[in-house]
mmCIF file of C-alpha atoms and ligand atoms in Angstrom:
data_model
loop_
_atom_site.group_PDB
_atom_site.id
_atom_site.type_symbol
_atom_site.label_atom_id
_atom_site.label_comp_id
_atom_site.label_asym_id
_atom_site.label_seq_id
_atom_site.Cartn_x
_atom_site.Cartn_y
_atom_site.Cartn_z
ATOM 1 C CA UNK D 1 -47.289 40.289 -57.971
ATOM 2 C CA UNK D 2 -47.395 36.544 -58.630
ATOM 3 C CA UNK D 3 -49.335 34.293 -56.280
ATOM 4 C CA UNK D 4 -47.473 32.097 -53.813
ATOM 5 C CA UNK D 5 -47.109 28.362 -54.155
ATOM 6 C CA UNK D 6 -48.895 25.868 -51.946
ATOM 7 C CA UNK D 7 -46.852 22.949 -50.558
ATOM 8 C CA UNK D 8 -48.313 20.273 -48.281
ATOM 9 C CA UNK D 9 -46.590 17.679 -46.115
ATOM 10 C CA UNK D 10 -48.390 14.408 -45.487
ATOM 11 C CA UNK D 11 -47.761 11.081 -43.761
ATOM 12 C CA UNK D 12 -48.608 9.005 -40.712
ATOM 13 C CA UNK D 13 -47.926 9.690 -37.043
ATOM 14 C CA UNK D 14 -44.346 10.783 -36.283
ATOM 15 C CA UNK D 15 -43.344 10.710 -39.963
ATOM 16 C CA UNK D 16 -41.358 13.954 -39.499
ATOM 17 C CA UNK D 17 -43.704 16.441 -41.202
ATOM 18 C CA UNK D 18 -43.271 19.251 -38.668
ATOM 19 C CA UNK D 19 -39.485 18.794 -38.677
ATOM 20 C CA UNK D 20 -39.351 18.998 -42.481
ATOM 21 C CA UNK D 21 -41.811 21.927 -42.550
ATOM 22 C CA UNK D 22 -39.400 23.938 -40.384
ATOM 23 C CA UNK D 23 -36.388 23.021 -42.553
ATOM 24 C CA UNK D 24 -38.314 23.813 -45.731
ATOM 25 C CA UNK D 25 -39.424 27.201 -44.380
ATOM 26 C CA UNK D 26 -35.819 28.141 -43.637
ATOM 27 C CA UNK D 27 -34.713 26.943 -47.077
ATOM 28 C CA UNK D 28 -37.365 29.041 -48.853
ATOM 29 C CA UNK D 29 -36.543 32.084 -46.706
ATOM 30 C CA UNK D 30 -32.854 31.632 -47.581
ATOM 31 C CA UNK D 31 -33.912 31.732 -51.225
ATOM 32 C CA UNK D 32 -35.552 35.103 -50.523
ATOM 33 C CA UNK D 33 -39.129 33.839 -50.679
ATOM 34 C CA UNK D 34 -41.866 34.951 -48.238
ATOM 35 C CA UNK D 35 -43.127 31.896 -46.317
ATOM 36 C CA UNK D 36 -45.983 30.927 -44.022
ATOM 37 C CA UNK D 37 -46.038 27.618 -42.125
ATOM 38 C CA UNK D 38 -49.436 26.393 -41.028
ATOM 39 C CA UNK D 39 -51.097 23.111 -40.045
ATOM 40 C CA UNK D 40 -54.275 21.057 -40.088
ATOM 41 C CA UNK D 41 -56.588 20.512 -38.458
ATOM 42 C CA UNK D 42 -56.149 24.137 -37.391
ATOM 43 C CA UNK D 43 -54.318 27.136 -38.789
ATOM 44 C CA UNK D 44 -57.037 29.736 -38.088
ATOM 45 C CA UNK D 45 -58.868 30.576 -34.826
ATOM 46 C CA UNK D 46 -62.050 28.797 -35.931
ATOM 47 C CA UNK D 47 -60.207 25.735 -37.212
ATOM 48 C CA UNK D 48 -58.111 25.512 -34.036
ATOM 49 C CA UNK D 49 -61.371 25.377 -32.030
ATOM 50 C CA UNK D 50 -62.585 22.510 -34.243
ATOM 51 C CA UNK D 51 -59.176 20.797 -33.797
ATOM 52 C CA UNK D 52 -59.788 20.564 -30.059
ATOM 53 C CA UNK D 53 -63.107 18.772 -30.647
ATOM 54 C CA UNK D 54 -61.470 16.368 -33.104
ATOM 55 C CA UNK D 55 -58.320 15.503 -31.174
ATOM 56 C CA UNK D 56 -59.464 15.694 -27.581
ATOM 57 C CA UNK D 57 -63.099 14.640 -27.835
ATOM 58 C CA UNK D 58 -64.697 11.234 -27.923
ATOM 59 C CA UNK D 59 -64.833 9.237 -31.131
ATOM 60 C CA UNK D 60 -67.293 10.553 -33.707
ATOM 61 C CA UNK D 61 -69.213 8.985 -36.529
ATOM 62 C CA UNK D 62 -66.572 8.826 -39.332
ATOM 63 C CA UNK D 63 -68.594 10.942 -41.786
ATOM 64 C CA UNK D 64 -69.227 13.517 -39.024
ATOM 65 C CA UNK D 65 -65.480 13.532 -38.456
ATOM 66 C CA UNK D 66 -64.811 14.122 -42.163
ATOM 67 C CA UNK D 67 -67.365 16.960 -42.153
ATOM 68 C CA UNK D 68 -65.565 18.608 -39.235
ATOM 69 C CA UNK D 69 -62.169 18.187 -40.929
ATOM 70 C CA UNK D 70 -63.535 19.935 -44.004
ATOM 71 C CA UNK D 71 -65.296 22.626 -41.944
ATOM 72 C CA UNK D 72 -61.942 23.396 -40.302
ATOM 73 C CA UNK D 73 -60.221 23.308 -43.704
ATOM 74 C CA UNK D 74 -62.741 25.678 -45.285
ATOM 75 C CA UNK D 75 -62.166 28.232 -42.499
ATOM 76 C CA UNK D 76 -58.388 27.733 -42.663
ATOM 77 C CA UNK D 77 -58.461 28.369 -46.419
ATOM 78 C CA UNK D 78 -60.632 31.470 -46.078
ATOM 79 C CA UNK D 79 -58.809 33.026 -43.124
ATOM 80 C CA UNK D 80 -55.202 31.998 -43.704
ATOM 81 C CA UNK D 81 -54.214 30.103 -46.849
ATOM 82 C CA UNK D 82 -56.000 31.952 -49.649
ATOM 83 C CA UNK D 83 -55.053 35.463 -48.382
ATOM 84 C CA UNK D 84 -51.406 34.373 -48.041
ATOM 85 C CA UNK D 85 -51.263 32.863 -51.537
ATOM 86 C CA UNK D 86 -52.924 35.966 -52.977
ATOM 87 C CA UNK D 87 -50.256 38.110 -51.280
ATOM 88 C CA UNK D 88 -47.503 36.107 -53.008
ATOM 89 C CA UNK D 89 -46.556 34.119 -49.890
ATOM 90 C CA UNK D 90 -45.444 30.496 -50.169
ATOM 91 C CA UNK D 91 -47.619 28.399 -47.874
ATOM 92 C CA UNK D 92 -46.299 25.219 -46.248
ATOM 93 C CA UNK D 93 -49.129 23.225 -44.693
ATOM 94 C CA UNK D 94 -48.506 20.361 -42.242
ATOM 95 C CA UNK D 95 -51.322 18.010 -43.406
ATOM 96 C CA UNK D 96 -54.190 18.915 -45.777
ATOM 97 C CA UNK D 97 -57.005 17.110 -47.613
ATOM 98 C CA UNK D 98 -54.938 13.971 -48.288
ATOM 99 C CA UNK D 99 -54.971 13.358 -44.530
ATOM 100 C CA UNK D 100 -58.782 13.230 -44.592
ATOM 101 C CA UNK D 101 -58.614 10.717 -47.413
ATOM 102 C CA UNK D 102 -55.992 8.595 -45.686
ATOM 103 C CA UNK D 103 -57.417 8.726 -42.135
ATOM 104 C CA UNK D 104 -61.179 9.047 -42.637
ATOM 105 C CA UNK D 105 -61.599 7.215 -45.973
ATOM 106 C CA UNK D 106 -58.854 4.556 -46.031
ATOM 107 C CA UNK D 107 -58.630 4.355 -42.225
ATOM 108 C CA UNK D 108 -62.244 4.699 -41.145
ATOM 109 C CA UNK D 109 -64.227 3.719 -44.224
ATOM 110 C CA UNK D 110 -65.757 7.045 -45.318
ATOM 111 C CA UNK D 111 -66.759 6.563 -48.994
ATOM 112 C CA UNK D 112 -64.607 8.287 -51.604
ATOM 113 C CA UNK D 113 -67.758 9.842 -53.041
ATOM 114 C CA UNK D 114 -68.393 11.681 -49.743
ATOM 115 C CA UNK D 115 -64.786 12.895 -49.767
ATOM 116 C CA UNK D 116 -65.248 14.175 -53.329
ATOM 117 C CA UNK D 117 -68.394 16.111 -52.468
ATOM 118 C CA UNK D 118 -66.872 17.681 -49.366
ATOM 119 C CA UNK D 119 -63.706 18.589 -51.306
ATOM 120 C CA UNK D 120 -65.774 20.317 -53.978
ATOM 121 C CA UNK D 121 -67.572 22.429 -51.362
ATOM 122 C CA UNK D 122 -64.594 23.253 -49.162
ATOM 123 C CA UNK D 123 -61.745 23.596 -51.647
ATOM 124 C CA UNK D 124 -63.518 24.995 -54.719
ATOM 125 C CA UNK D 125 -60.816 23.511 -56.934
ATOM 126 C CA UNK D 126 -57.780 24.577 -54.919
ATOM 127 C CA UNK D 127 -55.078 21.884 -54.871
ATOM 128 C CA UNK D 128 -51.503 21.931 -53.589
ATOM 129 C CA UNK D 129 -48.776 22.675 -56.153
ATOM 130 C CA UNK D 130 -46.678 19.981 -54.498
ATOM 131 C CA UNK D 131 -47.409 17.342 -51.856
ATOM 132 C CA UNK D 132 -44.531 15.666 -50.059
ATOM 133 C CA UNK D 133 -45.563 12.313 -48.581
ATOM 134 C CA UNK D 134 -43.220 11.137 -45.832
ATOM 135 C CA UNK D 135 -43.482 7.368 -45.780
ATOM 136 C CA UNK D 136 -42.544 5.402 -42.671
ATOM 137 C CA UNK D 137 -43.637 2.094 -41.109
ATOM 138 C CA UNK D 138 -46.355 2.957 -38.568
ATOM 139 C CA UNK D 139 -44.567 1.321 -35.606
ATOM 140 C CA UNK D 140 -41.404 3.358 -36.280
ATOM 141 C CA UNK D 141 -43.392 6.604 -36.576
ATOM 142 C CA UNK D 142 -45.388 5.828 -33.426
ATOM 143 C CA UNK D 143 -42.188 5.103 -31.509
ATOM 144 C CA UNK D 144 -40.909 8.572 -32.452
ATOM 145 C CA UNK D 145 -44.187 10.228 -31.495
ATOM 146 C CA UNK D 146 -44.223 8.397 -28.123
ATOM 147 C CA UNK D 147 -40.584 9.289 -27.406
ATOM 148 C CA UNK D 148 -41.614 12.952 -27.246
ATOM 149 C CA UNK D 149 -43.439 12.169 -23.998
ATOM 150 C CA UNK D 150 -46.624 14.053 -24.984
ATOM 151 C CA UNK D 151 -49.926 12.285 -24.237
ATOM 152 C CA UNK D 152 -51.232 10.384 -27.297
ATOM 153 C CA UNK D 153 -54.145 12.012 -29.140
ATOM 154 C CA UNK D 154 -57.202 10.076 -30.246
ATOM 155 C CA UNK D 155 -55.706 8.974 -33.595
ATOM 156 C CA UNK D 156 -52.412 7.849 -32.096
ATOM 157 C CA UNK D 157 -54.383 5.516 -29.805
ATOM 158 C CA UNK D 158 -56.026 3.667 -32.736
ATOM 159 C CA UNK D 159 -54.736 0.164 -33.515
ATOM 160 C CA UNK D 160 -51.919 -1.002 -35.824
ATOM 161 C CA UNK D 161 -54.337 -2.151 -38.552
ATOM 162 C CA UNK D 162 -55.800 1.379 -38.742
ATOM 163 C CA UNK D 163 -52.339 2.926 -39.120
ATOM 164 C CA UNK D 164 -51.402 0.352 -41.779
ATOM 165 C CA UNK D 165 -54.506 1.367 -43.778
ATOM 166 C CA UNK D 166 -53.546 5.044 -43.406
ATOM 167 C CA UNK D 167 -50.043 4.359 -44.729
ATOM 168 C CA UNK D 168 -51.416 2.362 -47.673
ATOM 169 C CA UNK D 169 -53.865 5.206 -48.284
ATOM 170 C CA UNK D 170 -51.148 7.845 -48.591
ATOM 171 C CA UNK D 171 -49.185 5.615 -50.983
ATOM 172 C CA UNK D 172 -52.296 4.999 -53.097
ATOM 173 C CA UNK D 173 -53.037 8.748 -53.292
ATOM 174 C CA UNK D 174 -49.435 9.460 -54.346
ATOM 175 C CA UNK D 175 -49.527 6.686 -56.962
ATOM 176 C CA UNK D 176 -52.774 8.059 -58.399
ATOM 177 C CA UNK D 177 -51.445 11.645 -58.615
ATOM 178 C CA UNK D 178 -47.731 11.397 -59.420
ATOM 179 C CA UNK D 179 -47.550 14.907 -60.896
ATOM 180 C CA UNK D 180 -48.615 16.466 -57.568
ATOM 181 C CA UNK D 181 -47.132 14.009 -55.059
ATOM 182 C CA UNK D 182 -43.575 12.941 -54.265
ATOM 183 C CA UNK D 183 -43.010 10.083 -51.807
ATOM 184 C CA UNK D 184 -39.934 10.485 -49.583
ATOM 185 C CA UNK D 185 -38.365 7.903 -47.268
ATOM 186 C CA UNK D 186 -39.417 9.253 -43.868
ATOM 187 C CA UNK D 187 -37.386 6.615 -42.015
ATOM 188 C CA UNK D 188 -34.080 8.173 -43.138
ATOM 189 C CA UNK D 189 -32.234 10.655 -40.862
ATOM 190 C CA UNK D 190 -33.680 14.206 -40.953
ATOM 191 C CA UNK D 191 -30.847 15.623 -43.118
ATOM 192 C CA UNK D 192 -31.275 12.823 -45.673
ATOM 193 C CA UNK D 193 -35.049 13.357 -45.806
ATOM 194 C CA UNK D 194 -34.462 17.060 -46.305
ATOM 195 C CA UNK D 195 -31.979 16.412 -49.141
ATOM 196 C CA UNK D 196 -34.611 14.324 -50.957
ATOM 197 C CA UNK D 197 -37.212 17.020 -50.254
ATOM 198 C CA UNK D 198 -34.978 19.714 -51.805
ATOM 199 C CA UNK D 199 -34.423 17.482 -54.819
ATOM 200 C CA UNK D 200 -38.194 17.084 -55.265
ATOM 201 C CA UNK D 201 -38.620 20.846 -54.948
ATOM 202 C CA UNK D 202 -35.950 21.465 -57.574
ATOM 203 C CA UNK D 203 -37.424 18.897 -59.942
ATOM 204 C CA UNK D 204 -41.111 19.803 -59.494
ATOM 205 C CA UNK D 205 -41.036 23.564 -58.846
ATOM 206 C CA UNK D 206 -37.735 24.524 -60.432
ATOM 207 C CA UNK D 207 -36.174 25.909 -57.236
ATOM 208 C CA UNK D 208 -32.404 25.818 -56.723
ATOM 209 C CA UNK D 209 -31.286 22.871 -54.528
ATOM 210 C CA UNK D 210 -29.171 25.163 -52.308
ATOM 211 C CA UNK D 211 -29.540 28.819 -51.321
HETATM 212 N N1 T5A M 301 -56.047 14.019 -39.046
HETATM 213 C C1 T5A M 301 -55.622 15.213 -39.534
HETATM 214 C C2 T5A M 301 -57.100 13.312 -39.623
HETATM 215 O O1 T5A M 301 -57.501 12.250 -39.137
HETATM 216 N N2 T5A M 301 -57.694 13.843 -40.742
HETATM 217 C C3 T5A M 301 -57.302 15.048 -41.283
HETATM 218 O O2 T5A M 301 -57.892 15.498 -42.288
HETATM 219 C C4 T5A M 301 -56.233 15.758 -40.647
HETATM 220 C C5 T5A M 301 -55.784 17.074 -41.212
HETATM 221 C C6 T5A M 301 -53.250 15.556 -36.132
HETATM 222 C C7 T5A M 301 -54.056 14.286 -36.153
HETATM 223 O O3 T5A M 301 -55.228 14.503 -36.888
HETATM 224 C C8 T5A M 301 -55.393 13.472 -37.842
HETATM 225 C C9 T5A M 301 -54.005 12.938 -38.097
HETATM 226 C C10 T5A M 301 -53.286 13.142 -36.798
HETATM 227 O O4 T5A M 301 -53.448 11.974 -36.019
HETATM 228 P P1 T5A M 301 -51.082 16.321 -34.904
HETATM 229 O O5 T5A M 301 -50.918 16.538 -33.438
HETATM 230 O O6 T5A M 301 -51.098 17.518 -35.762
HETATM 231 O O7 T5A M 301 -52.374 15.436 -35.110
HETATM 232 O O8 T5A M 301 -50.003 15.263 -35.224
HETATM 233 P P2 T5A M 301 -49.247 14.831 -36.515
HETATM 234 O O9 T5A M 301 -49.605 15.641 -37.699
HETATM 235 O O10 T5A M 301 -49.387 13.346 -36.633
HETATM 236 O O11 T5A M 301 -47.798 15.242 -36.134
HETATM 237 P P3 T5A M 301 -46.694 14.534 -35.305
HETATM 238 O O12 T5A M 301 -46.061 15.630 -34.523
HETATM 239 O O13 T5A M 301 -47.145 13.323 -34.568
HETATM 240 O O14 T5A M 301 -45.740 14.021 -36.394
HETATM 241 P P4 T5A M 301 -44.802 14.737 -37.435
HETATM 242 O O15 T5A M 301 -45.056 16.197 -37.534
HETATM 243 O O16 T5A M 301 -44.895 13.958 -38.671
HETATM 244 O O17 T5A M 301 -43.377 14.487 -36.805
HETATM 245 P P5 T5A M 301 -42.331 15.482 -36.101
HETATM 246 O O18 T5A M 301 -41.564 16.207 -37.121
HETATM 247 O O19 T5A M 301 -43.036 16.243 -35.039
HETATM 248 O O20 T5A M 301 -41.367 14.400 -35.472
HETATM 249 C C11 T5A M 301 -41.786 13.524 -34.444
HETATM 250 C C12 T5A M 301 -40.535 13.166 -33.574
HETATM 251 O O21 T5A M 301 -39.605 12.457 -34.379
HETATM 252 C C13 T5A M 301 -38.381 13.176 -34.514
HETATM 253 C C14 T5A M 301 -38.672 14.607 -34.085
HETATM 254 O O22 T5A M 301 -37.541 15.218 -33.531
HETATM 255 C C15 T5A M 301 -39.788 14.409 -33.067
HETATM 256 O O23 T5A M 301 -39.261 14.114 -31.795
HETATM 257 N N3 T5A M 301 -37.992 13.084 -35.931
HETATM 258 C C16 T5A M 301 -37.094 12.200 -36.396
HETATM 259 N N4 T5A M 301 -36.326 11.284 -35.774
HETATM 260 C C17 T5A M 301 -35.517 10.533 -36.576
HETATM 261 N N5 T5A M 301 -35.407 10.678 -37.922
HETATM 262 C C18 T5A M 301 -36.164 11.607 -38.582
HETATM 263 N N6 T5A M 301 -36.084 11.740 -39.909
HETATM 264 C C19 T5A M 301 -37.053 12.410 -37.789
HETATM 265 N N7 T5A M 301 -37.928 13.397 -38.111
HETATM 266 C C20 T5A M 301 -38.504 13.781 -36.964
#
């Protein structure tokens, strides 16, 4: 049995990652592929417990926050992602390590060297086969997130300059790793975003554009 492929969705608040993760899961299932959709921080019982500390708690020292993100990620990999990939399942993950780089490093000033060391420990070389970065102006993404009527989490309450740094961070990551990352226009209607996502999938992973 071949191992599954690992696809991550990244972007700022309200960029449409969860919406596209659902559409992508259906598309892969229509192609006859086994699929698992998961998310970060979270995706395993231990990581979901850490998520509550991160999203509901008080602000933390930024490096402490990065450590917790990677602690959650390590557990998520061990309990959920690696077993699924080994079983030949395609894993779609709503946020992964690029979010730590964008939010904690670009957004909150954690040094890239710290990120590198934590990545080495937690990921042991595992990287997504494809990362889809949904790019949208932070105010447009925030407006979408607010329109859902759910109370804002700790990150959504941070100021516009923080969210601008996060957006620039995702674009810088994608520019530095063009073979892994595709940037999609997240401001387009959902069907148009999904068409560009399918095109990236076809181009990068050789999947048919339609089932
Ligand atoms: N974080 C996370 C870090 O700081 N470091 C890390 O390492 C990690 C992993 C997670 C928070 O943690 C931070 C980042 C985050 O702040 P979360 O609750 O998981 O928080 O929230 P998000 O991942 O930000 O998810 P959101 O639900 O806010 O945004 P999505 O998933 O990008 O957007 P989605 O699909 O839920 O859509 C939002 C709304 O917009 C509509 C949807 O219907 C929905 O109502 N929509 C569109 N409307 C118009 N056009 C489109 N193309 C649309 N797509 C979706």
